[in-house]
């Protein structure tokens, strides 16, 4: 039983050593390319959220960028993709992440390289990173994860210290710039046009209201993410809503089983693969969520939210929040499907 952890540790050390030597091979072979920005993600196979908003602005300014993306940690990279990753990482003076990125934390980057974290979630809601030391799935206090960020952006000056704690970086590296992907929410004409477009795409009639159910995952991270679909009686829900509403479900991208039989009812839309989350929120009349940071984005629209939290006590005990949960809720808290 003790042999397996030892083998895993040895494999991890060999992999880290290989990554370091490969990176520095390319550093010695290639000079940095001025103004090159590199986007990296181990969570999405395309640029989304803050990365997409920044890339759009870079294009507007004629600044070149490259991206190396994969849809999850479970997806294996081929040899040619690894070569491209390390070559671009050696060449880029600016590297932008939007989530946890294990490989880069063990590297000592070329002097002068900026490593910018533009985390996909707004606000300081559920605890993360080093704020979870001692909790299930939390890191060791000696972990190297996150600590080499040269800059981190957050939504507000009031939460700079929370993010500095989460990432184990000096507060001077945490900048309250606002969140790039939320800029469109302040353009009322854009919001109206986007809502109309999305509702047409989803075939939601004008006289009906769209309810969006968008919970976060349960588990310690990307590889263990899940959701308990049994918390909801889906047929009863659809029956009681009647004809006035369209009910859409968008599960967290980390949850691999996103159906669990709930979409056998034609009155429930499967929106889990819908990539335009901003547009989807703009088209939504009522949001149902739980501990997802989507509450901060949706709050900009001033529309109703229901918090569906059947496991609140357990979630507080195992994950917890930066501030009391009641400080976040700007709508009713439901504890059961009924």
Short mmCIF file of N, CA and C in Angstrom, two decimals, residues 227-335:
data_model
loop_
_atom_site.label_atom_id
_atom_site.label_comp_id
_atom_site.label_asym_id
_atom_site.label_seq_id
_atom_site.Cartn_x
_atom_site.Cartn_y
_atom_site.Cartn_z
N UNK A 227 -21.76 16.83 -8.97
CA UNK A 227 -22.94 17.49 -8.42
C UNK A 227 -23.99 16.43 -8.13
N UNK A 228 -24.74 16.61 -7.04
CA UNK A 228 -25.77 15.64 -6.66
C UNK A 228 -27.10 16.02 -7.31
N UNK A 229 -27.39 15.41 -8.45
CA UNK A 229 -28.61 15.71 -9.19
C UNK A 229 -29.87 15.24 -8.45
N UNK A 230 -29.69 14.33 -7.50
CA UNK A 230 -30.84 13.81 -6.75
C UNK A 230 -31.43 14.84 -5.80
N UNK A 231 -30.76 15.96 -5.59
CA UNK A 231 -31.31 17.00 -4.74
C UNK A 231 -32.59 17.60 -5.33
N UNK A 232 -32.80 17.41 -6.64
CA UNK A 232 -33.92 18.05 -7.31
C UNK A 232 -34.82 17.00 -7.96
N UNK A 233 -36.11 17.16 -7.77
CA UNK A 233 -37.10 16.34 -8.48
C UNK A 233 -37.39 17.07 -9.79
N UNK A 234 -36.73 16.65 -10.86
CA UNK A 234 -36.74 17.42 -12.10
C UNK A 234 -38.11 17.42 -12.77
N UNK A 235 -38.79 16.30 -12.78
CA UNK A 235 -40.11 16.24 -13.41
C UNK A 235 -41.11 17.11 -12.64
N UNK A 236 -41.07 17.01 -11.32
CA UNK A 236 -41.96 17.83 -10.50
C UNK A 236 -41.69 19.31 -10.72
N UNK A 237 -40.42 19.64 -10.84
CA UNK A 237 -40.05 21.04 -11.09
C UNK A 237 -40.66 21.54 -12.39
N UNK A 238 -40.48 20.77 -13.46
CA UNK A 238 -41.02 21.17 -14.76
C UNK A 238 -42.54 21.26 -14.73
N UNK A 239 -43.17 20.30 -14.03
CA UNK A 239 -44.64 20.31 -13.93
C UNK A 239 -45.14 21.57 -13.24
N UNK A 240 -44.49 21.94 -12.13
CA UNK A 240 -44.98 23.07 -11.35
C UNK A 240 -44.70 24.41 -12.01
N UNK A 241 -43.68 24.48 -12.83
CA UNK A 241 -43.39 25.74 -13.52
C UNK A 241 -44.44 26.06 -14.57
N UNK A 242 -45.02 25.04 -15.15
CA UNK A 242 -46.05 25.26 -16.16
C UNK A 242 -45.50 25.85 -17.43
N UNK A 243 -46.33 26.64 -18.13
CA UNK A 243 -45.96 27.17 -19.45
C UNK A 243 -45.37 28.56 -19.42
N UNK A 244 -45.28 29.15 -18.24
CA UNK A 244 -44.81 30.53 -18.16
C UNK A 244 -43.29 30.64 -18.26
N UNK A 245 -42.60 29.52 -17.97
CA UNK A 245 -41.15 29.56 -17.86
C UNK A 245 -40.47 28.54 -18.77
N UNK A 246 -39.24 28.87 -19.15
CA UNK A 246 -38.31 27.93 -19.76
C UNK A 246 -37.21 27.73 -18.74
N UNK A 247 -36.85 26.47 -18.46
CA UNK A 247 -35.85 26.18 -17.43
C UNK A 247 -34.59 25.64 -18.08
N UNK A 248 -33.47 26.36 -17.92
CA UNK A 248 -32.19 25.93 -18.47
C UNK A 248 -31.22 25.54 -17.38
N UNK A 249 -30.39 24.54 -17.66
CA UNK A 249 -29.39 24.07 -16.69
C UNK A 249 -28.01 24.21 -17.30
N UNK A 250 -27.15 24.93 -16.59
CA UNK A 250 -25.75 25.04 -17.01
C UNK A 250 -24.87 24.56 -15.87
N UNK A 251 -24.38 23.33 -15.99
CA UNK A 251 -23.52 22.79 -14.95
C UNK A 251 -22.11 23.36 -15.08
N UNK A 252 -21.38 23.33 -13.99
CA UNK A 252 -20.00 23.81 -13.99
C UNK A 252 -19.17 22.97 -14.97
N UNK A 253 -18.25 23.60 -15.71
CA UNK A 253 -17.45 22.85 -16.70
C UNK A 253 -16.67 21.68 -16.10
N UNK A 254 -16.34 21.74 -14.81
CA UNK A 254 -15.56 20.66 -14.20
C UNK A 254 -16.39 19.39 -14.00
N UNK A 255 -17.72 19.50 -13.98
CA UNK A 255 -18.57 18.34 -13.74
C UNK A 255 -18.67 17.53 -15.03
N UNK A 256 -18.14 16.31 -15.01
CA UNK A 256 -18.08 15.51 -16.24
C UNK A 256 -19.45 14.96 -16.62
N UNK A 257 -20.22 14.50 -15.63
CA UNK A 257 -21.57 13.98 -15.90
C UNK A 257 -22.56 15.13 -15.76
N UNK A 258 -22.88 15.77 -16.89
CA UNK A 258 -23.71 16.97 -16.85
C UNK A 258 -25.18 16.69 -17.16
N UNK A 259 -25.54 15.43 -17.36
CA UNK A 259 -26.92 15.16 -17.74
C UNK A 259 -27.69 14.40 -16.67
N UNK A 260 -27.17 13.25 -16.28
CA UNK A 260 -27.79 12.41 -15.24
C UNK A 260 -29.28 12.19 -15.49
N UNK A 261 -29.68 12.19 -16.77
CA UNK A 261 -31.06 11.89 -17.12
C UNK A 261 -32.03 13.04 -17.00
N UNK A 262 -31.58 14.20 -16.57
CA UNK A 262 -32.53 15.30 -16.33
C UNK A 262 -33.06 15.91 -17.61
N UNK A 263 -32.33 15.76 -18.71
CA UNK A 263 -32.75 16.41 -19.95
C UNK A 263 -33.63 15.52 -20.81
N UNK A 264 -34.13 14.44 -20.21
CA UNK A 264 -35.11 13.64 -20.92
C UNK A 264 -36.45 14.37 -21.00
N UNK A 265 -36.62 15.38 -20.16
CA UNK A 265 -37.82 16.22 -20.19
C UNK A 265 -37.55 17.39 -21.13
N UNK A 266 -38.33 17.49 -22.19
CA UNK A 266 -38.10 18.52 -23.21
C UNK A 266 -38.29 19.93 -22.68
N UNK A 267 -38.89 20.05 -21.50
CA UNK A 267 -39.09 21.38 -20.93
C UNK A 267 -37.85 21.91 -20.22
N UNK A 268 -36.80 21.09 -20.15
CA UNK A 268 -35.56 21.48 -19.49
C UNK A 268 -34.45 21.53 -20.54
N UNK A 269 -33.82 22.68 -20.68
CA UNK A 269 -32.77 22.87 -21.68
C UNK A 269 -31.40 22.54 -21.11
N UNK A 270 -30.60 21.83 -21.87
CA UNK A 270 -29.22 21.54 -21.50
C UNK A 270 -28.34 22.66 -22.06
N UNK A 271 -27.84 23.52 -21.19
CA UNK A 271 -27.03 24.67 -21.61
C UNK A 271 -25.59 24.54 -21.12
N UNK A 272 -25.20 23.35 -20.69
CA UNK A 272 -23.88 23.18 -20.09
C UNK A 272 -22.73 23.46 -21.05
N UNK A 273 -22.94 23.22 -22.34
CA UNK A 273 -21.88 23.46 -23.32
C UNK A 273 -22.00 24.86 -23.96
N UNK A 274 -22.91 25.66 -23.47
CA UNK A 274 -23.10 27.01 -24.01
C UNK A 274 -21.94 27.87 -23.56
N UNK A 275 -21.11 28.33 -24.49
CA UNK A 275 -19.85 29.00 -24.13
C UNK A 275 -20.01 30.48 -23.79
N UNK A 276 -21.04 31.13 -24.32
CA UNK A 276 -21.22 32.57 -24.09
C UNK A 276 -21.97 32.79 -22.78
N UNK A 277 -21.26 32.69 -21.65
CA UNK A 277 -21.92 32.81 -20.35
C UNK A 277 -22.44 34.22 -20.13
N UNK A 278 -21.71 35.24 -20.61
CA UNK A 278 -22.20 36.62 -20.48
C UNK A 278 -23.56 36.78 -21.16
N UNK A 279 -23.63 36.33 -22.42
CA UNK A 279 -24.88 36.44 -23.16
C UNK A 279 -26.00 35.67 -22.51
N UNK A 280 -25.66 34.49 -21.97
CA UNK A 280 -26.67 33.67 -21.30
C UNK A 280 -27.22 34.38 -20.07
N UNK A 281 -26.35 34.99 -19.28
CA UNK A 281 -26.81 35.75 -18.11
C UNK A 281 -27.67 36.93 -18.52
N UNK A 282 -27.30 37.59 -19.61
CA UNK A 282 -28.07 38.75 -20.07
C UNK A 282 -29.46 38.34 -20.54
N UNK A 283 -29.60 37.10 -21.01
CA UNK A 283 -30.90 36.60 -21.47
C UNK A 283 -31.74 36.00 -20.35
N UNK A 284 -31.15 35.86 -19.18
CA UNK A 284 -31.81 35.18 -18.06
C UNK A 284 -32.68 36.15 -17.26
N UNK A 285 -33.90 35.70 -16.94
CA UNK A 285 -34.80 36.51 -16.11
C UNK A 285 -34.61 36.23 -14.63
N UNK A 286 -34.41 34.96 -14.28
CA UNK A 286 -34.22 34.56 -12.89
C UNK A 286 -33.06 33.56 -12.84
N UNK A 287 -32.10 33.81 -11.94
CA UNK A 287 -30.96 32.91 -11.77
C UNK A 287 -31.14 32.09 -10.50
N UNK A 288 -30.89 30.78 -10.62
CA UNK A 288 -30.81 29.91 -9.45
C UNK A 288 -29.38 29.39 -9.38
N UNK A 289 -28.70 29.65 -8.28
CA UNK A 289 -27.33 29.19 -8.12
C UNK A 289 -27.09 28.86 -6.65
N UNK A 290 -25.83 28.72 -6.27
CA UNK A 290 -25.54 28.39 -4.87
C UNK A 290 -24.32 29.14 -4.38
N UNK A 291 -23.13 28.54 -4.60
CA UNK A 291 -21.89 29.15 -4.12
C UNK A 291 -21.01 29.58 -5.31
N UNK A 292 -21.64 29.83 -6.43
CA UNK A 292 -20.92 30.21 -7.64
C UNK A 292 -20.70 31.72 -7.69
N UNK A 293 -19.53 32.12 -8.13
CA UNK A 293 -19.21 33.55 -8.23
C UNK A 293 -20.00 34.23 -9.34
N UNK A 294 -20.81 33.47 -10.07
CA UNK A 294 -21.67 34.07 -11.09
C UNK A 294 -22.63 35.08 -10.45
N UNK A 295 -22.82 34.99 -9.14
CA UNK A 295 -23.70 35.96 -8.46
C UNK A 295 -23.19 37.39 -8.61
N UNK A 296 -21.88 37.57 -8.66
CA UNK A 296 -21.32 38.91 -8.78
C UNK A 296 -21.60 39.50 -10.16
N UNK A 297 -21.43 38.68 -11.20
CA UNK A 297 -21.70 39.14 -12.56
C UNK A 297 -23.18 39.45 -12.74
N UNK A 298 -24.03 38.52 -12.28
CA UNK A 298 -25.47 38.69 -12.46
C UNK A 298 -26.02 39.87 -11.67
N UNK A 299 -25.37 40.20 -10.56
CA UNK A 299 -25.84 41.32 -9.74
C UNK A 299 -25.80 42.64 -10.51
N UNK A 300 -24.94 42.71 -11.53
CA UNK A 300 -24.83 43.93 -12.34
C UNK A 300 -26.09 44.17 -13.16
N UNK A 301 -26.92 43.14 -13.33
CA UNK A 301 -28.14 43.26 -14.11
C UNK A 301 -29.35 43.63 -13.23
N UNK A 302 -29.21 43.49 -11.92
CA UNK A 302 -30.29 43.86 -11.02
C UNK A 302 -31.51 42.96 -11.11
N UNK A 303 -31.31 41.68 -11.39
CA UNK A 303 -32.43 40.74 -11.55
C UNK A 303 -32.47 39.73 -10.41
N UNK A 304 -33.60 39.03 -10.24
CA UNK A 304 -33.77 38.13 -9.08
C UNK A 304 -32.85 36.92 -9.10
N UNK A 305 -32.41 36.54 -7.90
CA UNK A 305 -31.59 35.35 -7.71
C UNK A 305 -32.18 34.51 -6.58
N UNK A 306 -32.21 33.19 -6.77
CA UNK A 306 -32.56 32.25 -5.71
C UNK A 306 -31.31 31.41 -5.42
N UNK A 307 -30.96 31.29 -4.16
CA UNK A 307 -29.81 30.49 -3.74
C UNK A 307 -30.32 29.12 -3.29
N UNK A 308 -29.94 28.06 -4.05
CA UNK A 308 -30.38 26.70 -3.74
C UNK A 308 -29.24 25.98 -3.03
N UNK A 309 -29.35 25.83 -1.70
CA UNK A 309 -28.23 25.36 -0.88
C UNK A 309 -28.65 24.25 0.08
N UNK A 310 -28.92 23.05 -0.43
CA UNK A 310 -29.32 21.95 0.46
C UNK A 310 -28.19 21.46 1.36
N UNK A 311 -26.95 21.81 1.03
CA UNK A 311 -25.78 21.30 1.78
C UNK A 311 -24.99 22.43 2.42
N UNK A 312 -25.64 23.50 2.82
CA UNK A 312 -24.95 24.70 3.29
C UNK A 312 -24.01 24.41 4.46
N UNK A 313 -24.49 23.71 5.47
CA UNK A 313 -23.64 23.45 6.64
C UNK A 313 -22.41 22.63 6.28
N UNK A 314 -22.61 21.61 5.44
CA UNK A 314 -21.48 20.78 5.02
C UNK A 314 -20.49 21.59 4.18
N UNK A 315 -21.02 22.46 3.34
CA UNK A 315 -20.14 23.27 2.49
C UNK A 315 -19.32 24.24 3.33
N UNK A 316 -19.95 24.83 4.34
CA UNK A 316 -19.22 25.75 5.24
C UNK A 316 -18.12 24.99 5.97
N UNK A 317 -18.43 23.76 6.40
CA UNK A 317 -17.46 22.97 7.17
C UNK A 317 -16.27 22.53 6.33
N UNK A 318 -16.51 22.22 5.06
CA UNK A 318 -15.44 21.66 4.22
C UNK A 318 -14.77 22.69 3.31
N UNK A 319 -15.49 23.74 2.92
CA UNK A 319 -14.93 24.72 1.99
C UNK A 319 -14.92 26.13 2.60
N UNK A 320 -16.05 26.58 3.08
CA UNK A 320 -16.21 27.85 3.77
C UNK A 320 -16.08 29.05 2.82
N UNK A 321 -16.37 30.22 3.36
CA UNK A 321 -16.39 31.46 2.60
C UNK A 321 -15.48 32.50 3.26
N UNK A 322 -15.13 33.52 2.50
CA UNK A 322 -14.30 34.57 3.07
C UNK A 322 -15.07 35.43 4.07
N UNK A 323 -16.37 35.54 3.85
CA UNK A 323 -17.23 36.31 4.76
C UNK A 323 -18.47 35.46 5.01
N UNK A 324 -19.27 35.80 6.04
CA UNK A 324 -20.47 35.00 6.32
C UNK A 324 -21.35 34.87 5.07
N UNK A 325 -21.87 33.66 4.85
CA UNK A 325 -22.66 33.41 3.65
C UNK A 325 -23.81 34.39 3.51
N UNK A 326 -24.41 34.77 4.62
CA UNK A 326 -25.55 35.70 4.58
C UNK A 326 -25.16 37.07 4.01
N UNK A 327 -23.87 37.40 4.04
CA UNK A 327 -23.43 38.68 3.48
C UNK A 327 -23.51 38.69 1.95
N UNK A 328 -23.53 37.50 1.34
CA UNK A 328 -23.53 37.40 -0.11
C UNK A 328 -24.93 37.30 -0.71
N UNK A 329 -25.88 36.84 0.04
CA UNK A 329 -27.19 36.50 -0.53
C UNK A 329 -28.05 37.74 -0.72
N UNK A 330 -28.41 38.00 -1.95
CA UNK A 330 -29.33 39.11 -2.27
C UNK A 330 -30.63 38.57 -2.85
N UNK A 331 -31.00 37.37 -2.36
CA UNK A 331 -32.25 36.73 -2.75
C UNK A 331 -32.53 35.62 -1.75
N UNK A 332 -33.70 34.98 -1.86
CA UNK A 332 -34.06 33.92 -0.90
C UNK A 332 -33.13 32.71 -1.00
N UNK A 333 -32.94 32.05 0.14
CA UNK A 333 -32.12 30.83 0.21
C UNK A 333 -33.04 29.62 0.36
N UNK A 334 -33.05 28.74 -0.63
CA UNK A 334 -33.89 27.53 -0.61
C UNK A 334 -33.04 26.36 -0.14
N UNK A 335 -33.59 25.54 0.76
CA UNK A 335 -32.84 24.42 1.31
C UNK A 335 -33.31 23.08 0.77
#
